[in-house]
Structures are given as structure tokens and as C-alpha cells.
PDB file of C-alpha atoms in Angstrom:
ATOM      1  CA  MET A   1     -44.548  -6.548 -48.334  1.00 89.00           C
ATOM      2  CA  ARG A   2     -47.700  -5.602 -50.277  1.00 92.00           C
ATOM      3  CA  THR A   3     -49.378  -4.417 -47.100  1.00 92.00           C
ATOM      4  CA  LEU A   4     -46.384  -2.313 -46.102  1.00 88.00           C
ATOM      5  CA  LYS A   5     -46.244  -0.700 -49.577  1.00 87.00           C
ATOM      6  CA  ARG A   6     -49.962   0.019 -49.474  1.00 90.00           C
ATOM      7  CA  ILE A   7     -49.732   1.670 -46.010  1.00 89.00           C
ATOM      8  CA  LEU A   8     -46.738   3.789 -47.132  1.00 85.00           C
ATOM      9  CA  LYS A   9     -48.594   4.880 -50.252  1.00 84.00           C
ATOM     10  CA  HIS A  10     -51.726   5.696 -48.222  1.00 87.00           C
ATOM     11  CA  GLN A  11     -49.677   7.780 -45.732  1.00 84.00           C
ATOM     12  CA  GLY A  12     -47.890   9.572 -48.553  1.00 77.00           C
ATOM     13  CA  LEU A  13     -44.526   8.281 -47.442  1.00 76.00           C
ATOM     14  CA  PHE A  14     -41.881   7.384 -49.950  1.00 70.00           C
ATOM     15  CA  ARG A  15     -38.151   6.989 -50.261  1.00 71.00           C
ATOM     16  CA  LYS A  16     -36.206   9.961 -51.557  1.00 66.00           C
ATOM     17  CA  LYS A  17     -35.775   9.056 -55.176  1.00 67.00           C
ATOM     18  CA  PHE A  18     -34.633  12.372 -56.562  1.00 73.00           C
ATOM     19  CA  ASN A  19     -31.789  14.664 -55.674  1.00 78.00           C
ATOM     20  CA  THR A  20     -31.578  18.438 -56.064  1.00 82.00           C
ATOM     21  CA  ASP A  21     -29.693  19.711 -59.049  1.00 87.00           C
ATOM     22  CA  ILE A  22     -25.973  19.549 -58.381  1.00 88.00           C
ATOM     23  CA  LEU A  23     -25.443  23.140 -59.566  1.00 91.00           C
ATOM     24  CA  GLU A  24     -28.053  24.449 -57.119  1.00 91.00           C
ATOM     25  CA  ALA A  25     -26.406  22.516 -54.294  1.00 91.00           C
ATOM     26  CA  ALA A  26     -22.972  23.795 -55.327  1.00 92.00           C
ATOM     27  CA  MET A  27     -24.221  27.386 -55.266  1.00 92.00           C
ATOM     28  CA  PHE A  28     -25.763  26.898 -51.837  1.00 91.00           C
ATOM     29  CA  ILE A  29     -22.538  25.365 -50.465  1.00 90.00           C
ATOM     30  CA  GLN A  30     -20.445  28.158 -51.964  1.00 90.00           C
ATOM     31  CA  ASP A  31     -22.715  30.736 -50.354  1.00 90.00           C
ATOM     32  CA  LYS A  32     -22.386  28.996 -46.979  1.00 88.00           C
ATOM     33  CA  ILE A  33     -18.606  28.744 -47.279  1.00 87.00           C
ATOM     34  CA  THR A  34     -18.217  32.442 -48.010  1.00 85.00           C
ATOM     35  CA  SER A  35     -20.582  33.550 -45.193  1.00 82.00           C
ATOM     36  CA  THR A  36     -20.696  31.445 -42.028  1.00 73.00           C
ATOM     37  CA  GLY A  37     -19.478  27.947 -42.785  1.00 66.00           C
ATOM     38  CA  ASN A  38     -15.850  28.576 -43.696  1.00 70.00           C
ATOM     39  CA  GLN A  39     -14.534  26.496 -40.819  1.00 75.00           C
ATOM     40  CA  GLN A  40     -17.222  23.763 -40.921  1.00 81.00           C
ATOM     41  CA  GLY A  41     -16.870  20.279 -42.332  1.00 84.00           C
ATOM     42  CA  TYR A  42     -18.920  18.350 -44.806  1.00 86.00           C
ATOM     43  CA  ARG A  43     -21.171  16.785 -42.173  1.00 89.00           C
ATOM     44  CA  TRP A  44     -22.293  20.192 -40.955  1.00 89.00           C
ATOM     45  CA  MET A  45     -22.677  21.343 -44.546  1.00 90.00           C
ATOM     46  CA  HIS A  46     -24.829  18.272 -45.358  1.00 91.00           C
ATOM     47  CA  LEU A  47     -27.060  19.120 -42.371  1.00 91.00           C
ATOM     48  CA  GLN A  48     -27.382  22.713 -43.623  1.00 89.00           C
ATOM     49  CA  CYS A  49     -28.370  21.409 -47.107  1.00 90.00           C
ATOM     50  CA  THR A  50     -30.961  19.102 -45.617  1.00 88.00           C
ATOM     51  CA  GLN A  51     -32.401  21.829 -43.416  1.00 89.00           C
ATOM     52  CA  HIS A  52     -32.770  24.135 -46.398  1.00 89.00           C
ATOM     53  CA  GLY A  53     -34.590  21.509 -48.493  1.00 86.00           C
ATOM     54  CA  ILE A  54     -31.662  20.512 -50.687  1.00 89.00           C
ATOM     55  CA  THR A  55     -31.587  16.747 -51.158  1.00 87.00           C
ATOM     56  CA  ILE A  56     -27.993  15.594 -51.733  1.00 89.00           C
ATOM     57  CA  THR A  57     -25.850  12.710 -50.520  1.00 88.00           C
ATOM     58  CA  ARG A  58     -23.149  13.312 -47.993  1.00 90.00           C
ATOM     59  CA  ASP A  59     -20.533  11.976 -50.439  1.00 91.00           C
ATOM     60  CA  ASN A  60     -21.541  14.601 -53.029  1.00 91.00           C
ATOM     61  CA  VAL A  61     -21.286  17.322 -50.386  1.00 92.00           C
ATOM     62  CA  GLN A  62     -17.796  16.141 -49.550  1.00 92.00           C
ATOM     63  CA  ILE A  63     -16.746  16.178 -53.210  1.00 93.00           C
ATOM     64  CA  LEU A  64     -18.234  19.655 -53.743  1.00 92.00           C
ATOM     65  CA  MET A  65     -16.457  20.997 -50.693  1.00 91.00           C
ATOM     66  CA  LYS A  66     -13.121  19.601 -51.968  1.00 91.00           C
ATOM     67  CA  LEU A  67     -13.700  21.420 -55.252  1.00 92.00           C
ATOM     68  CA  LEU A  68     -15.042  24.694 -53.826  1.00 90.00           C
ATOM     69  CA  ASP A  69     -12.825  25.100 -50.775  1.00 88.00           C
ATOM     70  CA  PRO A  70      -9.666  22.983 -51.151  1.00 89.00           C
ATOM     71  CA  ILE A  71      -7.631  25.076 -48.685  1.00 85.00           C
ATOM     72  CA  GLY A  72     -10.301  24.854 -45.996  1.00 84.00           C
ATOM     73  CA  VAL A  73     -10.573  21.108 -46.423  1.00 85.00           C
ATOM     74  CA  GLN A  74      -6.792  20.801 -46.197  1.00 84.00           C
ATOM     75  CA  ILE A  75      -6.683  22.862 -42.983  1.00 80.00           C
ATOM     76  CA  ARG A  76      -9.468  20.797 -41.437  1.00 80.00           C
ATOM     77  CA  GLN A  77      -7.719  17.529 -42.381  1.00 80.00           C
ATOM     78  CA  LYS A  78      -4.641  18.713 -40.516  1.00 77.00           C
ATOM     79  CA  LYS A  79      -6.943  19.468 -37.547  1.00 70.00           C
ATOM     80  CA  ARG A  80      -5.465  22.944 -37.261  1.00 65.00           C
ATOM     81  CA  LEU A  81      -8.176  25.528 -36.866  1.00 61.00           C
ATOM     82  CA  ARG A  82      -7.598  29.235 -37.430  1.00 63.00           C
ATOM     83  CA  ARG A  83      -7.724  30.765 -33.955  1.00 68.00           C
ATOM     84  CA  ARG A  84      -8.956  34.232 -33.240  1.00 72.00           C
ATOM     85  CA  GLN A  85      -6.375  36.785 -32.190  1.00 79.00           C
ATOM     86  CA  TYR A  86      -6.660  38.121 -28.628  1.00 81.00           C
ATOM     87  CA  PHE A  87      -5.131  41.434 -27.675  1.00 84.00           C
ATOM     88  CA  ALA A  88      -5.134  43.423 -24.428  1.00 87.00           C
ATOM     89  CA  LYS A  89      -3.383  46.790 -24.238  1.00 90.00           C
ATOM     90  CA  GLY A  90      -1.699  46.152 -20.884  1.00 90.00           C
ATOM     91  CA  PRO A  91      -2.062  45.027 -17.292  1.00 90.00           C
ATOM     92  CA  ASP A  92      -5.438  45.814 -15.738  1.00 89.00           C
ATOM     93  CA  PHE A  93      -6.861  46.792 -19.093  1.00 90.00           C
ATOM     94  CA  ILE A  94      -9.447  44.022 -19.160  1.00 90.00           C
ATOM     95  CA  TRP A  95     -10.530  41.489 -16.531  1.00 92.00           C
ATOM     96  CA  HIS A  96     -12.490  38.360 -17.409  1.00 92.00           C
ATOM     97  CA  LEU A  97     -15.075  37.177 -14.852  1.00 92.00           C
ATOM     98  CA  ASP A  98     -16.897  33.853 -14.753  1.00 91.00           C
ATOM     99  CA  SER A  99     -18.454  31.285 -12.453  1.00 90.00           C
ATOM    100  CA  TYR A 100     -18.205  27.485 -12.451  1.00 90.00           C
ATOM    101  CA  ASP A 101     -21.370  25.783 -11.226  1.00 86.00           C
ATOM    102  CA  LYS A 102     -20.650  22.093 -11.938  1.00 89.00           C
ATOM    103  CA  LEU A 103     -20.013  21.431  -8.245  1.00 91.00           C
ATOM    104  CA  LYS A 104     -22.998  23.422  -7.027  1.00 88.00           C
ATOM    105  CA  ARG A 105     -24.951  20.304  -5.963  1.00 90.00           C
ATOM    106  CA  TYR A 106     -22.100  19.574  -3.516  1.00 91.00           C
ATOM    107  CA  GLY A 107     -22.273  23.093  -2.040  1.00 91.00           C
ATOM    108  CA  LEU A 108     -19.204  24.406  -3.874  1.00 93.00           C
ATOM    109  CA  CYS A 109     -19.609  27.384  -6.182  1.00 92.00           C
ATOM    110  CA  ILE A 110     -16.433  28.650  -7.759  1.00 94.00           C
ATOM    111  CA  ASN A 111     -15.992  32.195  -9.064  1.00 93.00           C
ATOM    112  CA  GLY A 112     -12.877  33.607 -10.637  1.00 94.00           C
ATOM    113  CA  CYS A 113     -11.443  36.593 -12.435  1.00 94.00           C
ATOM    114  CA  ILE A 114      -8.312  36.819 -14.549  1.00 95.00           C
ATOM    115  CA  ASP A 115      -6.326  39.716 -16.074  1.00 94.00           C
ATOM    116  CA  GLY A 116      -6.556  39.477 -19.864  1.00 91.00           C
ATOM    117  CA  PHE A 117      -3.024  40.775 -20.492  1.00 92.00           C
ATOM    118  CA  SER A 118      -0.850  38.925 -17.998  1.00 91.00           C
ATOM    119  CA  ARG A 119      -3.238  36.008 -17.279  1.00 91.00           C
ATOM    120  CA  TYR A 120      -2.737  36.871 -13.607  1.00 93.00           C
ATOM    121  CA  LEU A 121      -5.432  35.393 -11.374  1.00 95.00           C
ATOM    122  CA  ILE A 122      -7.237  38.326  -9.751  1.00 95.00           C
ATOM    123  CA  TRP A 123      -9.400  36.090  -7.561  1.00 95.00           C
ATOM    124  CA  LEU A 124     -10.543  32.523  -7.341  1.00 95.00           C
ATOM    125  CA  ASN A 125     -13.088  31.982  -4.538  1.00 94.00           C
ATOM    126  CA  VAL A 126     -15.277  29.118  -3.430  1.00 94.00           C
ATOM    127  CA  TYR A 127     -18.511  29.795  -1.569  1.00 93.00           C
ATOM    128  CA  THR A 128     -21.950  28.260  -1.126  1.00 91.00           C
ATOM    129  CA  THR A 129     -23.518  30.444  -3.810  1.00 87.00           C
ATOM    130  CA  SER A 130     -22.349  32.056  -7.020  1.00 82.00           C
ATOM    131  CA  SER A 131     -25.725  33.476  -8.113  1.00 84.00           C
ATOM    132  CA  ASN A 132     -25.889  36.184  -5.435  1.00 88.00           C
ATOM    133  CA  PRO A 133     -24.730  39.464  -7.048  1.00 89.00           C
ATOM    134  CA  ARG A 134     -23.638  40.846  -3.658  1.00 91.00           C
ATOM    135  CA  VAL A 135     -21.127  38.021  -3.182  1.00 91.00           C
ATOM    136  CA  ILE A 136     -19.572  38.594  -6.638  1.00 90.00           C
ATOM    137  CA  ALA A 137     -19.605  42.368  -6.074  1.00 91.00           C
ATOM    138  CA  GLY A 138     -17.758  41.770  -2.805  1.00 93.00           C
ATOM    139  CA  TYR A 139     -15.041  39.826  -4.618  1.00 93.00           C
ATOM    140  CA  TYR A 140     -14.735  42.665  -7.155  1.00 92.00           C
ATOM    141  CA  MET A 141     -14.465  45.349  -4.440  1.00 93.00           C
ATOM    142  CA  GLU A 142     -11.805  43.324  -2.548  1.00 94.00           C
ATOM    143  CA  ALA A 143      -9.785  43.003  -5.770  1.00 93.00           C
ATOM    144  CA  VAL A 144     -10.119  46.694  -6.583  1.00 92.00           C
ATOM    145  CA  SER A 145      -8.995  47.770  -3.138  1.00 93.00           C
ATOM    146  CA  SER A 146      -6.084  45.294  -2.997  1.00 93.00           C
ATOM    147  CA  ARG A 147      -4.869  46.292  -6.488  1.00 91.00           C
ATOM    148  CA  LYS A 148      -5.596  49.956  -5.824  1.00 91.00           C
ATOM    149  CA  GLY A 149      -7.524  50.441  -9.021  1.00 88.00           C
ATOM    150  CA  CYS A 150     -10.077  48.975 -11.354  1.00 87.00           C
ATOM    151  CA  PRO A 151      -9.671  47.714 -14.933  1.00 90.00           C
ATOM    152  CA  SER A 152     -10.606  49.794 -17.949  1.00 87.00           C
ATOM    153  CA  LEU A 153     -12.914  46.989 -19.190  1.00 87.00           C
ATOM    154  CA  MET A 154     -14.650  44.104 -17.533  1.00 87.00           C
ATOM    155  CA  ARG A 155     -16.004  41.027 -19.394  1.00 88.00           C
ATOM    156  CA  GLY A 156     -18.535  38.559 -18.010  1.00 86.00           C
ATOM    157  CA  ASP A 157     -21.637  36.670 -19.054  1.00 86.00           C
ATOM    158  CA  LYS A 158     -25.156  38.044 -18.718  1.00 82.00           C
ATOM    159  CA  GLY A 159     -25.921  36.194 -15.530  1.00 79.00           C
ATOM    160  CA  THR A 160     -27.734  37.803 -12.634  1.00 79.00           C
ATOM    161  CA  GLU A 161     -24.605  37.516 -10.546  1.00 83.00           C
ATOM    162  CA  ASN A 162     -22.660  39.985 -12.694  1.00 83.00           C
ATOM    163  CA  GLY A 163     -25.229  42.844 -12.649  1.00 82.00           C
ATOM    164  CA  HIS A 164     -23.793  44.622  -9.611  1.00 85.00           C
ATOM    165  CA  VAL A 165     -20.263  44.319 -10.941  1.00 85.00           C
ATOM    166  CA  ALA A 166     -21.379  45.930 -14.228  1.00 83.00           C
ATOM    167  CA  HIS A 167     -22.942  48.825 -12.379  1.00 84.00           C
ATOM    168  CA  MET A 168     -19.878  49.279 -10.197  1.00 85.00           C
ATOM    169  CA  GLN A 169     -17.594  49.138 -13.216  1.00 83.00           C
ATOM    170  CA  ASP A 170     -19.635  51.870 -14.884  1.00 82.00           C
ATOM    171  CA  PHE A 171     -19.476  53.929 -11.714  1.00 84.00           C
ATOM    172  CA  MET A 172     -15.711  53.459 -11.178  1.00 80.00           C
ATOM    173  CA  THR A 173     -14.773  54.335 -14.749  1.00 79.00           C
ATOM    174  CA  ASP A 174     -17.342  57.144 -14.748  1.00 74.00           C
ATOM    175  CA  ARG A 175     -18.592  55.979 -18.197  1.00 71.00           C
ATOM    176  CA  LYS A 176     -21.339  53.616 -19.285  1.00 71.00           C
ATOM    177  CA  GLY A 177     -20.725  50.478 -21.266  1.00 64.00           C
ATOM    178  CA  PHE A 178     -17.363  49.465 -19.916  1.00 63.00           C
ATOM    179  CA  HIS A 179     -18.610  46.053 -18.770  1.00 65.00           C
ATOM    180  CA  LEU A 180     -18.603  43.841 -21.866  1.00 73.00           C
ATOM    181  CA  TRP A 181     -21.128  41.012 -21.966  1.00 71.00           C
ATOM    182  CA  LYS A 182     -19.812  37.704 -23.278  1.00 68.00           C
ATOM    183  CA  LYS A 183     -21.909  36.449 -26.194  1.00 59.00           C
ATOM    184  CA  TYR A 184     -22.979  32.841 -26.165  1.00 49.00           C
ATOM    185  CA  ARG A 185     -22.067  30.816 -29.250  1.00 45.00           C
ATOM    186  CA  GLU A 186     -24.964  29.718 -31.351  1.00 39.00           C
ATOM    187  CA  SER A 187     -23.081  26.686 -32.528  1.00 38.00           C
ATOM    188  CA  LYS A 188     -20.041  24.902 -31.338  1.00 40.00           C
ATOM    189  CA  ASN A 189     -17.380  26.568 -33.359  1.00 37.00           C
TER     190      ASN A 189
END
């Protein structure tokens, strides 16, 4: 035990013996609740405190969150999250485009598109590749010709496969910026 203590002292390692002032931690948690962490639980909040140099126990974070955000804690305990509202003006106003590559190693690449208003499946195709922009553009052109028109807006991720579709959408609507790029979430929320 003596040897272990000596090595720890020599390395400058020690057990956390002191906590940050509870008022400072409460102000930090309140700031996080009002800005980005209004739907997050106490485990996430404890991680944020630790990452920002605030030393506090998880139990104290839980108590502070019950005091500072009782409604949010109650909603999270019921496991009912506040969902975002989705609205589309009408049929063929916005189409959502995406690929599914989980089966790519078996030679199956799935690509689909859905109407945002009616949830009507515009196309769902399986091919050997989903990263070729010409293939996806072909699906788009088939859908436009069979439906005799294109959507006002198109939404897809920033993959290489959607580049041609974005250019065609801009050309068909005769305006730039009518292909919306889906933003990736920074955290699972």
C-alpha cells in the first residue's frame, strides 16, 4: 500500500477530494437547460459538467435538475418526448430521398423516395450500387416522367449520389436552392 501511494504521489495522481461549488454547478446546469439540453437527462448533464471541468456527483446533478427543471424531468420520466412538428403544403410539395446501405456487402443497395405530404412511396428500388449519381438521377427522372411533374422541394443527405438530383431539381424548378440537404445530428436527440 505504501508503494502504491508513493507511486501515485510521484505521478501526481490523486482521488478527487473536492467538488465544485454547488451554486456554480447550478448556474452551469441552468444555462445548459435553457440553451441545448432541455430534453436531456441527468446522465448527459453530468457528462457535460465533467467535460467543462465541473466536479460534481451524479446524484447532485439529478437533484439540481429536479429543482431547476421539474417539468422536463416529469416529461422524461413519462418517456414522452416533445416531437418536432412536420408540415408539407400539399402533394408533391416535398420529396424525401435516401439510401439504405446495410445490405451492400450482399450486393443489395436500396434507394427510396417518399412524398412528404401523403407519405406516398415515389420509388423504392434495389440495385447493385447506390453511390452512383447517374443511377439515382435515373430513378428521379423516371418518377418525374411518370408523375408528370417534379416536387417544389427535394430533401436528401449530402452524399455523392444525390448531387445530380440536386442539379436536376434546380434546373426543373428554374431556381437554385430547392434541394434541401439533410443535416446530420451532432448528438442522438
